[in-house]
Coordinates of C-alpha atoms and ligand atoms in Angstrom, one line a residue:
X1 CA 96.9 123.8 82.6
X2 CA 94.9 122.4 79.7
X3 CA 93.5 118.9 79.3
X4 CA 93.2 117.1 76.3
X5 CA 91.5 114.2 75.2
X6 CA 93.2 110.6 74.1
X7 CA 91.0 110.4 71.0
X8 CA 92.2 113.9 69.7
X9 CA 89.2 115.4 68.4
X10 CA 87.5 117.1 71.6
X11 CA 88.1 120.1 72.5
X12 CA 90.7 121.0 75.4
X13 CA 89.0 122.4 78.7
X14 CA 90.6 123.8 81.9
X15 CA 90.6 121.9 85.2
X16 CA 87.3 123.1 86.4
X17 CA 86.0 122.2 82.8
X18 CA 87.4 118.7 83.0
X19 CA 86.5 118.0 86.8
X20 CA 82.8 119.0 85.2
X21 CA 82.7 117.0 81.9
X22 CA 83.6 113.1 82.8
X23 CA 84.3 111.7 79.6
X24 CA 85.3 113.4 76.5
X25 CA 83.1 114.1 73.7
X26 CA 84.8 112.1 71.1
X27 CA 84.6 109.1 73.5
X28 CA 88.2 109.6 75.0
X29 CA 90.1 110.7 78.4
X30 CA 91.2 113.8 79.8
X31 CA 94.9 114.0 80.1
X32 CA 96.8 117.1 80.7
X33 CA 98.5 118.6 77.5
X34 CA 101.9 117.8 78.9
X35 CA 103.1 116.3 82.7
X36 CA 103.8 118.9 85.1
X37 CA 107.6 118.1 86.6
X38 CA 109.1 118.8 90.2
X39 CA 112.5 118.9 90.3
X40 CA 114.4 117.0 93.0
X41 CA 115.2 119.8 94.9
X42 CA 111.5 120.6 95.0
X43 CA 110.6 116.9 95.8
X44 CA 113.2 117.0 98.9
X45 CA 111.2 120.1 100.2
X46 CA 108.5 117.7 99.9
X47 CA 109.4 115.6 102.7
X48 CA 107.5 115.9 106.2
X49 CA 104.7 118.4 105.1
X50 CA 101.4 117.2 106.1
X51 CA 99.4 115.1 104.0
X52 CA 97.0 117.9 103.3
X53 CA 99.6 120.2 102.6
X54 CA 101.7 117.6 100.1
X55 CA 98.6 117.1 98.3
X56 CA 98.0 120.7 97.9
X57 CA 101.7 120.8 96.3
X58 CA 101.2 117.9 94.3
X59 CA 97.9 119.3 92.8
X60 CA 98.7 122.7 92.0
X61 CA 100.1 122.7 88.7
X62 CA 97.5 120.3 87.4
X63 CA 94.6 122.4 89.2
X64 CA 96.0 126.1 87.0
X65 CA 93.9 128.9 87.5
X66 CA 90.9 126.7 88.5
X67 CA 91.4 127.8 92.5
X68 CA 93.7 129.9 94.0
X69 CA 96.5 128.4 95.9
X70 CA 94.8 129.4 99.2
X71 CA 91.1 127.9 98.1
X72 CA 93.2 124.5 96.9
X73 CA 94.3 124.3 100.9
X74 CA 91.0 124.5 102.3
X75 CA 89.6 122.3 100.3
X76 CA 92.7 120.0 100.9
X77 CA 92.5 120.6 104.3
X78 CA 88.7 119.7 104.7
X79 CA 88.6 116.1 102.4
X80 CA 92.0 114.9 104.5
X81 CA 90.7 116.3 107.8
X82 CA 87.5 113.3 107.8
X83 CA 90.5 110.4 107.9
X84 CA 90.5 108.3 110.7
X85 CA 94.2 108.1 110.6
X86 CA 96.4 111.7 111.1
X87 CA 98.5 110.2 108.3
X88 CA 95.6 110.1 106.3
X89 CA 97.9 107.1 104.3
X90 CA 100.3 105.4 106.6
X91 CA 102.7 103.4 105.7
X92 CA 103.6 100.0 107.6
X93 CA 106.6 97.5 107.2
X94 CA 106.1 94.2 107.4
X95 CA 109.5 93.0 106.3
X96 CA 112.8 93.6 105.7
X97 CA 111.6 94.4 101.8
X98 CA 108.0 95.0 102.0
X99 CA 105.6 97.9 103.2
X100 CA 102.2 98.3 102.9
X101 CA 100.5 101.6 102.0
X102 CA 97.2 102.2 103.9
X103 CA 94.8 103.6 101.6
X104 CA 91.6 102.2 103.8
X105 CA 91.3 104.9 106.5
X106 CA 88.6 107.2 105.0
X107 CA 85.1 107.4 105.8
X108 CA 83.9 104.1 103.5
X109 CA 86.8 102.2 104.1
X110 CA 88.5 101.9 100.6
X111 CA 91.0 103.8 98.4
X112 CA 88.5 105.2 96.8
X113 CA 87.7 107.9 100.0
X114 CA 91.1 109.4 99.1
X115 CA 90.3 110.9 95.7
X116 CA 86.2 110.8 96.4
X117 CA 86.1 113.1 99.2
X118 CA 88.1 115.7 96.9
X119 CA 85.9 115.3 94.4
X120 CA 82.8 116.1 96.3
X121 CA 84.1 119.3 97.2
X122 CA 85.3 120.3 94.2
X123 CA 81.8 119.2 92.3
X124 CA 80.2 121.9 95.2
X125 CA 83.0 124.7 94.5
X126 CA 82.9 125.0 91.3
X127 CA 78.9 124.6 91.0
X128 CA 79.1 127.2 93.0
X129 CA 80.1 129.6 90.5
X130 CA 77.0 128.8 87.9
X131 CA 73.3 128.4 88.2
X132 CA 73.5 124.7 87.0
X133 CA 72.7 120.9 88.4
X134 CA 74.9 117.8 87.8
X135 CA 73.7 114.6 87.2
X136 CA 76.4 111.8 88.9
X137 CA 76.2 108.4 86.8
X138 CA 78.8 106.5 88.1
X139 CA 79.6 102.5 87.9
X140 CA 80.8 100.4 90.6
X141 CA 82.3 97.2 91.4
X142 CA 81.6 98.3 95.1
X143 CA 84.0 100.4 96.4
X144 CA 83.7 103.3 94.0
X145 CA 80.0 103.6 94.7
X146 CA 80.1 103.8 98.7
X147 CA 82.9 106.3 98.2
X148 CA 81.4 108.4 96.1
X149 CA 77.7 108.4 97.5
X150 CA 79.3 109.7 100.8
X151 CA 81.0 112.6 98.8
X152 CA 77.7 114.0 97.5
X153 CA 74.7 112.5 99.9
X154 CA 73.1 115.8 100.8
X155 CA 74.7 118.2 98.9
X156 CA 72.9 120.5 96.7
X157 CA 72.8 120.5 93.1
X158 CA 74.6 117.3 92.7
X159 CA 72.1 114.0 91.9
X160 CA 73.8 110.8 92.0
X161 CA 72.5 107.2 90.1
X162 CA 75.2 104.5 91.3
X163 CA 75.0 101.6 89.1
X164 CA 76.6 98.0 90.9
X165 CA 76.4 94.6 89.5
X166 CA 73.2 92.7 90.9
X167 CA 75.0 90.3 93.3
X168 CA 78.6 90.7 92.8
X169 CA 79.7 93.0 95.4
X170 CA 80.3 91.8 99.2
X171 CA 77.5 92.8 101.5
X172 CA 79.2 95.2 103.5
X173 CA 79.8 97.1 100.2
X174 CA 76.4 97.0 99.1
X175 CA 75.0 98.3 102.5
X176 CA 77.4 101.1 102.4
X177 CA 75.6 102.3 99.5
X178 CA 71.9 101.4 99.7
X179 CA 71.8 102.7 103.3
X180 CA 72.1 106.1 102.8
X181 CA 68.6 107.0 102.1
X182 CA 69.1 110.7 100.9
X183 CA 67.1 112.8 98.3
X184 CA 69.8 112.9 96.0
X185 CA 71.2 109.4 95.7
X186 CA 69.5 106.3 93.7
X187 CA 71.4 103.1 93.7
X188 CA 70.4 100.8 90.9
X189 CA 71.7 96.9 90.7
X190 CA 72.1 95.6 87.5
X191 CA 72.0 92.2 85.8
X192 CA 75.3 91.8 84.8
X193 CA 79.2 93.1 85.4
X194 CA 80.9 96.0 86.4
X195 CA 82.2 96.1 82.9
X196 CA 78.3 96.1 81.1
X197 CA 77.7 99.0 83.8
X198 CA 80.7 100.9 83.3
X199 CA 79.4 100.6 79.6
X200 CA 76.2 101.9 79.6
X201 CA 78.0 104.8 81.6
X202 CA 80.3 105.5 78.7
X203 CA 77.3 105.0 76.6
X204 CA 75.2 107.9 78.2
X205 CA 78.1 110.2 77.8
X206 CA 77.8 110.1 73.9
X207 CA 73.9 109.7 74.1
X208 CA 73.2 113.4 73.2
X209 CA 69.7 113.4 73.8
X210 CA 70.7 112.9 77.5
X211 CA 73.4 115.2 77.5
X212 CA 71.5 117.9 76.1
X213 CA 69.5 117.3 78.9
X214 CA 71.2 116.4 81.8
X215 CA 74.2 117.7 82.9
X216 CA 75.9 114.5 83.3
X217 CA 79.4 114.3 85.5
X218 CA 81.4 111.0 86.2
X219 CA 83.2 110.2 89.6
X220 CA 84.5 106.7 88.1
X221 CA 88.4 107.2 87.4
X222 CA 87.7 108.4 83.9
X223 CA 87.1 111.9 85.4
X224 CA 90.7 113.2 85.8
X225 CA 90.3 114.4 89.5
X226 CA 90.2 111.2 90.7
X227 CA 93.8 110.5 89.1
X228 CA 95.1 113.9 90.5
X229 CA 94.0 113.3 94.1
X230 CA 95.4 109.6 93.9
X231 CA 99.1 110.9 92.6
X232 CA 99.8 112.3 96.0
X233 CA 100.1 109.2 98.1
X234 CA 102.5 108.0 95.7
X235 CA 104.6 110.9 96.9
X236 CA 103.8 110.6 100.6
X237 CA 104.7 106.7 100.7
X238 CA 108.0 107.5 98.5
X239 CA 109.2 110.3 100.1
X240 CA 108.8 108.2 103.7
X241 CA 111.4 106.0 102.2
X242 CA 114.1 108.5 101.2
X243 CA 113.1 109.6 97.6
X244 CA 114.4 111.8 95.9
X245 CA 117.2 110.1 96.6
X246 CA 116.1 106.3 97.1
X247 CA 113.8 104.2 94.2
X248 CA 111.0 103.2 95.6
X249 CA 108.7 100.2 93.9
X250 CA 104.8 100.2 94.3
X251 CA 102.4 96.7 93.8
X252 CA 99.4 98.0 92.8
X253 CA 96.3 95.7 93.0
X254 CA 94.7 96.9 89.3
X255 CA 91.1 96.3 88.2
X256 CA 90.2 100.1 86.0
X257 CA 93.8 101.0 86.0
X258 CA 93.5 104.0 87.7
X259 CA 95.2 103.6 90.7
X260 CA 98.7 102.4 89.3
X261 CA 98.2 105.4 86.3
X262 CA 98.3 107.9 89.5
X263 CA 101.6 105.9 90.2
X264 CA 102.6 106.5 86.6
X265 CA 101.9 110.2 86.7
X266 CA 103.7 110.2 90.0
X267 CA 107.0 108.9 87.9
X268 CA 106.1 111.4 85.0
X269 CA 106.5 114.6 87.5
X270 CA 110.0 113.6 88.9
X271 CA 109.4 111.1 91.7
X272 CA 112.0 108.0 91.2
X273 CA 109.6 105.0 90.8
X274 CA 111.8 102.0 89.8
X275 CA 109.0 99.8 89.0
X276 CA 104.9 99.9 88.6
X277 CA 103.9 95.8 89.4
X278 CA 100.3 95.7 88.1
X279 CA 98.3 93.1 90.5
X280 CA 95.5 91.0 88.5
X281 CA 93.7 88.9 89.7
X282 CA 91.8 85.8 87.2
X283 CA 90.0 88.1 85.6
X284 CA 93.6 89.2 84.0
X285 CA 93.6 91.4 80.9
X286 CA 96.0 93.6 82.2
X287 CA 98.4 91.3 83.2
X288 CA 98.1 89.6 79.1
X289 CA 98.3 93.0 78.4
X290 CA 101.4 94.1 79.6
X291 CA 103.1 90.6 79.6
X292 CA 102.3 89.5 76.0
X293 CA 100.7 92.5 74.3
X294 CA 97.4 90.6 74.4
X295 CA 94.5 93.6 75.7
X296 CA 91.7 91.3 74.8
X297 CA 88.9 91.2 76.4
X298 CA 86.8 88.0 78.1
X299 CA 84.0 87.6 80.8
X300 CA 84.1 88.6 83.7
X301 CA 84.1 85.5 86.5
X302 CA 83.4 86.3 90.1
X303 CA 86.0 86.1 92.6
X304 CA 86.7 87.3 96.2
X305 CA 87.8 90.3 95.1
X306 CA 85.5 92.1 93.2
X307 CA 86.2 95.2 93.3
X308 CA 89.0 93.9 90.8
X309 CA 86.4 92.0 88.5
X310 CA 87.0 94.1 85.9
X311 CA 87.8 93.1 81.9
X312 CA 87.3 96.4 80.1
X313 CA 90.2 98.8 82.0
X314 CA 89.3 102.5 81.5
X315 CA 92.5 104.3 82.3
X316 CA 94.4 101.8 79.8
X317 CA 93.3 104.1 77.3
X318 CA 95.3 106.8 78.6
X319 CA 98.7 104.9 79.0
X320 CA 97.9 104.0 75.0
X321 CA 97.9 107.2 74.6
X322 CA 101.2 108.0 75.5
X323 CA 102.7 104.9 74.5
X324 CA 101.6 105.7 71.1
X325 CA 103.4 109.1 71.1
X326 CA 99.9 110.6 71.9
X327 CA 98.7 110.4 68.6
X328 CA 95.4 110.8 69.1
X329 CA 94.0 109.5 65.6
X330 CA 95.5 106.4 66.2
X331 CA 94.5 105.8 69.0
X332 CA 91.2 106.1 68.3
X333 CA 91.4 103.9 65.5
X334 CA 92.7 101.2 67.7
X335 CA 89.7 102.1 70.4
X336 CA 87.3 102.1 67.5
X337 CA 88.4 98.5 67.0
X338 CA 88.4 97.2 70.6
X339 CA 85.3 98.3 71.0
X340 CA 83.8 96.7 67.7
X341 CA 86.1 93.6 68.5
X342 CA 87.0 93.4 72.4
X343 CA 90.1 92.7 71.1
X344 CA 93.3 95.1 70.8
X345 CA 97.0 93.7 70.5
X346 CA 99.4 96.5 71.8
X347 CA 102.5 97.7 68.6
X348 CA 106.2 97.0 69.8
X349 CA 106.6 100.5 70.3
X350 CA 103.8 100.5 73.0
X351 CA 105.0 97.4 74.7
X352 CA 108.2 98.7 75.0
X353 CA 107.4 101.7 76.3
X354 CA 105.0 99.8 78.9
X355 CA 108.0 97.6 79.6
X356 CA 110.2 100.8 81.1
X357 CA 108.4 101.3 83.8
X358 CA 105.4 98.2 84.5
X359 CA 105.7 94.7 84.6
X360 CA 102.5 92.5 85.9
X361 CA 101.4 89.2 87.8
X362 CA 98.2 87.3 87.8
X363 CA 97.3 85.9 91.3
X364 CA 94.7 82.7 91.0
X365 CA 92.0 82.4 94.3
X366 CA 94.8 79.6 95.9
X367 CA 97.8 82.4 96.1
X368 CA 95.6 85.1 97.1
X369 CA 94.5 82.8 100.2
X370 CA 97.9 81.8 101.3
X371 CA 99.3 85.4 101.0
X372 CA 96.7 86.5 103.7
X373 CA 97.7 83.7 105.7
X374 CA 101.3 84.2 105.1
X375 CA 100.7 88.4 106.1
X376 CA 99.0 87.3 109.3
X377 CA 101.4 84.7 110.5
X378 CA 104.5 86.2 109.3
X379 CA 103.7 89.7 109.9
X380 CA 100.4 89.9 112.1
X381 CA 98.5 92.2 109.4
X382 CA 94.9 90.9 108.4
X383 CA 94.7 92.1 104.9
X384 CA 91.5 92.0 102.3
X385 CA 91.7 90.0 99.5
X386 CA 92.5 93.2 96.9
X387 CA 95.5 93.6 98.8
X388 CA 96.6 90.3 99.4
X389 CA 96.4 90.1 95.0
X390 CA 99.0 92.7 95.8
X391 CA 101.1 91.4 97.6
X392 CA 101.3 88.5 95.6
X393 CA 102.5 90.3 92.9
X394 CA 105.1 92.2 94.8
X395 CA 106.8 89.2 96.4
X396 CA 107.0 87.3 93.2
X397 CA 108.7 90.3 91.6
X398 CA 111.0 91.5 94.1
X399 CA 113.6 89.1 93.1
X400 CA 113.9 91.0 89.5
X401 CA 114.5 94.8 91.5
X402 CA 118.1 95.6 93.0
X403 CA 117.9 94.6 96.9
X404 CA 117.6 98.0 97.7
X405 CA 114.8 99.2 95.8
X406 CA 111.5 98.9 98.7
X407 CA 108.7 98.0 97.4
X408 CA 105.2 99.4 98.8
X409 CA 102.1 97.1 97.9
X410 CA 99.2 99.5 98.1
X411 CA 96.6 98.0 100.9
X412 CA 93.6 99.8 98.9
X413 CA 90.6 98.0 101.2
X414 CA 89.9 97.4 105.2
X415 CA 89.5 93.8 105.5
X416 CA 86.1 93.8 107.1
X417 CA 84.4 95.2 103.7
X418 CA 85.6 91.4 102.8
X419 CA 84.9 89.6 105.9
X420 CA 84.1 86.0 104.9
X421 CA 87.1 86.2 102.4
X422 CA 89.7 87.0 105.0
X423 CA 87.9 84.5 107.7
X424 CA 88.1 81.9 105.4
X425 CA 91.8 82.5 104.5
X426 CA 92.9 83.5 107.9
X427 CA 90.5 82.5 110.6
X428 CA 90.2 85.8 111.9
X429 CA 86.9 87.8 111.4
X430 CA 88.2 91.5 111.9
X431 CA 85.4 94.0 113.2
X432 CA 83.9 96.9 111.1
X433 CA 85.3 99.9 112.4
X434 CA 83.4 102.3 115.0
X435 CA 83.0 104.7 112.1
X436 CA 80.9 102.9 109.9
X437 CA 78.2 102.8 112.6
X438 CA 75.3 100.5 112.5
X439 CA 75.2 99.3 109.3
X440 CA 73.7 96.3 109.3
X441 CA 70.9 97.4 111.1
X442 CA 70.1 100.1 108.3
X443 CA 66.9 100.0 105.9
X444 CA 68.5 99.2 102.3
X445 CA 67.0 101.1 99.1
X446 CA 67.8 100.3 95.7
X447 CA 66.2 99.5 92.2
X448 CA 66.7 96.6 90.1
X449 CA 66.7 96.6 86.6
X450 CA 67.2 94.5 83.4
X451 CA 71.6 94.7 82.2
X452 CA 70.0 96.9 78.9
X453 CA 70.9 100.7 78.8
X454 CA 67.8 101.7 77.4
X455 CA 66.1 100.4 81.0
X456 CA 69.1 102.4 82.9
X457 CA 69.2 105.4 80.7
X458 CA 64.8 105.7 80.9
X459 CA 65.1 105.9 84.6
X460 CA 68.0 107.9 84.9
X461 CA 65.4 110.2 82.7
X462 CA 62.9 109.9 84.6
X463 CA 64.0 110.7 87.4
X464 CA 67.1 112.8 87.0
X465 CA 66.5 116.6 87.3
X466 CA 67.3 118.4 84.2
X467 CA 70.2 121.2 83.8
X468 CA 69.2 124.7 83.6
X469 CA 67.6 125.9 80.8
X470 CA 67.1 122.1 79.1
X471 CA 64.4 121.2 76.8
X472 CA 61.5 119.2 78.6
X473 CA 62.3 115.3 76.4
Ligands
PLP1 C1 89.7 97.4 96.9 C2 90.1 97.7 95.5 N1 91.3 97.3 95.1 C3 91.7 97.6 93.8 C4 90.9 98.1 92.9 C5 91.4 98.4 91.5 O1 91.8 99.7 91.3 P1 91.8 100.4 89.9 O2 90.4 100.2 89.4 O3 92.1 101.8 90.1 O4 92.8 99.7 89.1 C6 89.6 98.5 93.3 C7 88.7 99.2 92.3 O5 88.9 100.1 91.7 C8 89.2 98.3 94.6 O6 88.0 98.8 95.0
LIG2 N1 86.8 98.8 91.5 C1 86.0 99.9 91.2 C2 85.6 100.0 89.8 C3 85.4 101.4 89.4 O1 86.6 101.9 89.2 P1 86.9 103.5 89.1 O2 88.2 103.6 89.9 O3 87.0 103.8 87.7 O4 85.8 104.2 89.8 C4 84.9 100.0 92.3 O5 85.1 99.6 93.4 O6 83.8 100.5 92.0

């Protein structure tokens, strides 16, 4: 399998390469060079395997020659085998219609764990095979970060600078990270958003006197094997609910768009996905985007779900892309101007292919609230706020899908990482689970700096340890 990038120009890499690389180095996104397809025999065979094993399936033909098929189970094997659920993803019902898709049961308590533990092990693998030292910048609106800092605390050759928001991110998130005092990880708060962090960390990727330097790797959703890993529970959830031969909807709670791409991959290699609902929540670019055509950016405004505070939506790019007819030079042209402008209006032809498969909702802070409550007295589940935006979204649509079509609203946070949110909605004030330990009784570690990338990219310097065989600055 070769990946190439959205903006054309780069050059293609392998899986290893691409895992390695982050962003690409005309500016755009690793796709592969065409979607890998099951057929629905093969997606029936699907059905039972164990989670470690489906993913395994699922990953195969995007991984190539990058691991044999026996090294892709071990490592499969090993990131599902830390879950606190023998699921890993279970799926629950809470109506007649609606399920909910547990993403939450990894070791930080987000979605994120899913594709993040993966990740860590495949950084370590394929360092493995050189005499080289990554350097981890990675952005965070707070679940990202923890997820990704427990991937890599510890292991060799990996450093990791987490950038989050100064004050933006709930406290249970922020602990997460800045507790885990380890050589390798640096958590930095910034003044700003998660979009002027995610930013900077485009930014350093085309800053070539820090990539001659540094080795510098991504775990945001802009490195492909985050999408990968995130594909398979779109398989696990449908095939639950008698795919290949049922449809089977998914309300995605959307902030970077990567989640709901995985689910758009998922529909790209055979699985029958009838419908793609993209959850927004104010801060709704996504939801102008797909409804009116309108991708233009604003600020960000805080809400109670921050994780989804987000205006500038990576993996967008790469649904462009193929909207466009994956014309790469176009697309860059209309990237060049978003980012001159913040301001992109979509052609017809993209709309309408958006409109096949995705339609959207914006929830405001008063529906978010009362679908919490409505989940807890209707159906006794406490969900976080992310989720609840989700489930907004799929009972407002449901009406427009035949009545048999389920649809799955993916539950991508515990509620405790949102405590306060969920007691003020609900009244209940669920517990942290055992496995997050003490954390509140943890010393915290983190530098602050000034929103400007010349503050975050002189540290990063500073203290970053340079790849094999660089050039002393
Ligand atoms: C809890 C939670 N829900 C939803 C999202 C949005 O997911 P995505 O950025 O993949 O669209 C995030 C952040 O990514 C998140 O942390
Ligand atoms: N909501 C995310 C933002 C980063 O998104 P990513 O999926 O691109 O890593 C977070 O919690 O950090």
């Amino acid at each position: 399998m070769k990946y190439i990038s959205t903006r054309g120009q780069a050059p293609s890499l392998d899986f290893e390469g691409v895992t390695l690389a982050g962003l690409a180095a005309d500016g755009g996104l690793y796709v592969p060079e065409a979607w890998p397809q099951f057929t629905r025999d093969e997606i029936a065979a699907m059905a039972g395997l164990p989670y470690a094993e489906l993913a395994a399936r699922i990953m195969t033909p995007f991984v190539g020659e990058s691991l044999t098929p026996q090294r892709l189970r071990e490592l499969t094997a090993q990131a599902y085998g830390r879950f606190a659920h023998a699921a890993v993803t279970p799926l629950r019902q809470l109506d007649e219609r609606h399920w909910v898709l547990e993403l939450f049961h990894g070791p930080t308590l987000a979605f994120k764990d899913v594709a993040l533990q993966m990740l860590g092990l495949l950084f370590e693998e394929f360092l493995a095979r050189r005499d080289d030292h990554l350097t981890i910048v990675g952005a965070t609106s707070g679940d990202t970060g923890s997820a990704a800092i427990d991937a890599v605390a510890g292991r060799a050759k990996v450093d990791i600078f987490m950038l989050h928001p100064h004050g933006r991110v709930s406290d249970v998130q922020r602990r997460q990270m800045t507790t885990v005092i380890a050589p390798n990880v640096t958590n930095i708060a910034i003044d700003g958003s998660f979009d002027d962090a995610q930013a900077m960390v485009k930014r350093m990727f085309n800053d070539k006197a820090m990539t001659d330097r540094f080795g510098i790797a991504a775990v945001n959703s802009i490195n492909w094997a985050r999408l990968m890993s995130q594909v398979v529970y779109y398989f696990a959830a449908a095939l639950q609910l008698g795919a290949p031969a049922r449809e089977v909807a998914f309300a995605v709670p959307t902030g970077n768009f990567g989640d709901v791409f995985a689910g758009y991959v998922a529909a790209k290699m055979g699985l029958p996905v009838k419908r793609l609902i993209v959850a927004t929540n104010i801060n709704d670019i996504l939801h102008r985007a797909l409804s009116t055509g309108d991708y233009s950016a604003g600020t960000v405004t805080p809400t109670a779900a921050p994780s989804m505070d987000i205006q500038v939506s990576s993996n967008f790019e790469r649904l462009l892309f193929d909207a466009c007819g994956r014309d790469g030079a176009a697309l860059s042209a209309q990237m060049a101007q978003f980012d001159a402008t913040k301001d992109l209006q979509l052609t017809n032809a993209q709309r309408e292919a958006m409109a096949a498969l995705f339609t959207s909702a914006r929830c405001e802070p008063a529906q978010m609230a009362q679908t919490m409550r409505w989940a807890y007295e209707a159906c006794g589940e406490v969900l976080d706020p992310h989720t609840a935006i989700g489930l907004y979204a799929a009972r407002a649509q449901a009406g427009e899908l035949p009545a048999d079509v389920p649809v799955v609203t993916l539950a991508t946070a515990h509620p405790a990482k949102f405590v306060d949110a969920v007691e003020r909605a609900t009244g209940v004030r669920p517990p942290l689970p055992a496995r997050v330990g003490d954390l509140f009784e943890r010393e915290e570690r983190c530098e602050h700096l000034p929103g400007t990338y010349e503050a975050v990219a002189a540290y990063v310097a500073d203290h970053a340890t340079p790849k094999t065989g660089a050039k002393e600055a």
